[in-house]
Coordinates of C-alpha atoms in Angstrom, one line a residue:
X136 CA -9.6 46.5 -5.2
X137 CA -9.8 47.2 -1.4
X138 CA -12.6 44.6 -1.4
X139 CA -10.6 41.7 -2.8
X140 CA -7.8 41.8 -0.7
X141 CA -9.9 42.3 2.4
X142 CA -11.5 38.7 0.7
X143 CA -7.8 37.4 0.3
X144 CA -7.0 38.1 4.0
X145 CA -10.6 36.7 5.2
X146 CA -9.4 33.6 3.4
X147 CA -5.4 33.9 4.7
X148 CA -6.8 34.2 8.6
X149 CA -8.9 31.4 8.3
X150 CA -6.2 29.2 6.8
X151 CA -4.2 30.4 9.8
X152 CA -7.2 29.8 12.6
X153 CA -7.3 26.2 11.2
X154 CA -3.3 25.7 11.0
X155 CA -2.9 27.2 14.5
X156 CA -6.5 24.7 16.1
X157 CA -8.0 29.0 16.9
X158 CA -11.5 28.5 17.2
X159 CA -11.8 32.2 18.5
X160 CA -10.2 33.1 15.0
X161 CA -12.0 30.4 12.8
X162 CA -15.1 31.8 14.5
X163 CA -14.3 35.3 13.3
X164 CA -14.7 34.1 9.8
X165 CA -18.0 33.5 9.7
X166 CA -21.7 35.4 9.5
X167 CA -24.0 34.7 12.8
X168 CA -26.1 33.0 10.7
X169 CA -23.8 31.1 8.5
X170 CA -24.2 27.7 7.2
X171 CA -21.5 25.2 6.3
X172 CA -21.7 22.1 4.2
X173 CA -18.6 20.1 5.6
X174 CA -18.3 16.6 3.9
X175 CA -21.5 15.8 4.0
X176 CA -23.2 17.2 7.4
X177 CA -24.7 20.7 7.5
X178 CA -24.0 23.0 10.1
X179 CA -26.0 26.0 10.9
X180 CA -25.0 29.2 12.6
X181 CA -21.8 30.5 13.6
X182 CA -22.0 28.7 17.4
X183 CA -22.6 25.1 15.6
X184 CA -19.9 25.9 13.2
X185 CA -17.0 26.6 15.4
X186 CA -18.5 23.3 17.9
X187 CA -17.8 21.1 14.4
X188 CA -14.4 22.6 13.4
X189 CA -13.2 21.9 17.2
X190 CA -14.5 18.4 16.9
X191 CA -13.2 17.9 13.7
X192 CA -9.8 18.6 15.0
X193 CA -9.7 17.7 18.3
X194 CA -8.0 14.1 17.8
X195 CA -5.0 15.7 15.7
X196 CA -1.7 17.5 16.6
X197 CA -1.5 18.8 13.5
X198 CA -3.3 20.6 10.6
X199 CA -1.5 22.1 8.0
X200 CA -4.8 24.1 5.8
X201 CA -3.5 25.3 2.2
X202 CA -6.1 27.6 0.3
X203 CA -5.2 29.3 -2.7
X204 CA -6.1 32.5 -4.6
X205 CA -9.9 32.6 -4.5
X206 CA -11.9 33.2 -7.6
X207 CA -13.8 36.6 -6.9
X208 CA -16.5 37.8 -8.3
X209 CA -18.0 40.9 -6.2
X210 CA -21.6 42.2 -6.3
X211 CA -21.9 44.9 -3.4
X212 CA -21.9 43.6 0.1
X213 CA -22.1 40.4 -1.3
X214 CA -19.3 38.2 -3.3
X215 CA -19.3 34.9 -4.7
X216 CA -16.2 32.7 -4.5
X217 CA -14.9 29.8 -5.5
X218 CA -11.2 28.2 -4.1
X219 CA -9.2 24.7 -3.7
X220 CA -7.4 23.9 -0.3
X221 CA -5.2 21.1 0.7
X222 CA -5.2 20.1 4.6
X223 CA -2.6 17.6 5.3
X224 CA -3.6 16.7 9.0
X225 CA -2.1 14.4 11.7
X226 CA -4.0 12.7 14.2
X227 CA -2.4 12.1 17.8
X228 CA -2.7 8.3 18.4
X229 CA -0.7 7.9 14.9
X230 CA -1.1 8.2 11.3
X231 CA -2.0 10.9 9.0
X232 CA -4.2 11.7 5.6
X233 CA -4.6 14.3 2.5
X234 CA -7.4 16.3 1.7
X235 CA -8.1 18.0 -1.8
X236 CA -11.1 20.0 -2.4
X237 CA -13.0 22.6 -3.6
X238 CA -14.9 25.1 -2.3
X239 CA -17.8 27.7 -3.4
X240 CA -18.9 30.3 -0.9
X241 CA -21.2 32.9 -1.2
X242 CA -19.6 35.9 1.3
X243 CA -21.0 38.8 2.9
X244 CA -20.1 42.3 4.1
X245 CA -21.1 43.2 7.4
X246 CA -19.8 45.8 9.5
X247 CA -17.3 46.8 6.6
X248 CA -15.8 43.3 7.6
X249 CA -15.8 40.4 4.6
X250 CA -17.4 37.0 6.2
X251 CA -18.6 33.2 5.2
X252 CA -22.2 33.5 4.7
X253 CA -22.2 29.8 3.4
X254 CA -19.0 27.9 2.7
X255 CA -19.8 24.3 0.8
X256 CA -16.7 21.9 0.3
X257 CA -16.5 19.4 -2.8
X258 CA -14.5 16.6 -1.5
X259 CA -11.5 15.7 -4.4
X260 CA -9.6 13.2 -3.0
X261 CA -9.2 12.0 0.7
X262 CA -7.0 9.6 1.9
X263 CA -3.4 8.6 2.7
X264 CA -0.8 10.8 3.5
X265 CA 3.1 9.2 4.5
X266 CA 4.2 11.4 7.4
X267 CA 6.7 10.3 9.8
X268 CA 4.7 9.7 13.1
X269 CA 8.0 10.7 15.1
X270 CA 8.6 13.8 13.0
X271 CA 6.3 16.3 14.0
X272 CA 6.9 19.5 15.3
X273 CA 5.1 22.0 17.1
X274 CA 4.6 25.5 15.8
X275 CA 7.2 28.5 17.0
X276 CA 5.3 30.4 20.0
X277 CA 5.2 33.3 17.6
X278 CA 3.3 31.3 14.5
X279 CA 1.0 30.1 17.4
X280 CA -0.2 33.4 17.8
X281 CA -3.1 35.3 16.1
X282 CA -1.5 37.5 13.6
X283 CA -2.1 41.1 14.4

């Protein structure tokens, strides 16, 4: 049991990292030696990862990144997992899209500490999203904060 929810919070703080733009705490997520299939381009090792997630959202003001209850199944230091998210993002200069996808990951322990060893997203649906351009707000200086 302490294993799955120590998966459940890997997968809560890197919803968080990604909601809050926290490449220090997205980084944290992942194995040195990772790799991450990310709609279509592969990305090797934790240093490349963390370059393609700040690219990825670097022309945005905001990223709202909705995982659910992970599918667990747990094999020793190693755990197989399989999850949809939802990222509704908005890009600076205007305008704003949906994301629905799945994802299977293979995870692994490592220092008593659950991390992505390989993370490979199954594009659902990407497109439109109506968001009022003039409605966003930023996050409270408290939820802009890592979580301790």
């Amino acid at each position: 049991m302490e294993d799955t929810l120590n998966i459940y919070q890997l997968y809560a703080r890197y919803s968080d990292a990604i909601t809050r733009k926290d490449p220090e705490t997205f980084g944290s997520c992942w194995c040195d030696d990772a790799f991450w299939l990310l709609l279509g381009a592969e990305h090797r090792g934790k240093e490349a990862i963390v370059e393609a997630y700040t690219n990825a959202v670097a022309a945005t003001d905001l990223v709202l990144h909705l995982a659910s209850a992970p599918l667990i199944s747990l094999d020793g230091d190693k755990a197989r997992v399989r999850s949809q998210v939802q990222e509704i993002l908005h890009f600076s200069g205007g305008g704003s899209m949906l994301l629905l996808a799945n994802y299977n990951d293979e995870l692994r322990k490592v220092d008593g500490q659950w991390l992505f060893a390989d993370r490979r997203i199954s594009l659902r649906y990407s497109g439109p999203f109506s968001m009022d351009d003039n409605m966003i707000m930023p996050l409270m200086p408290d939820a802009a904060k890592p979580f301790a």
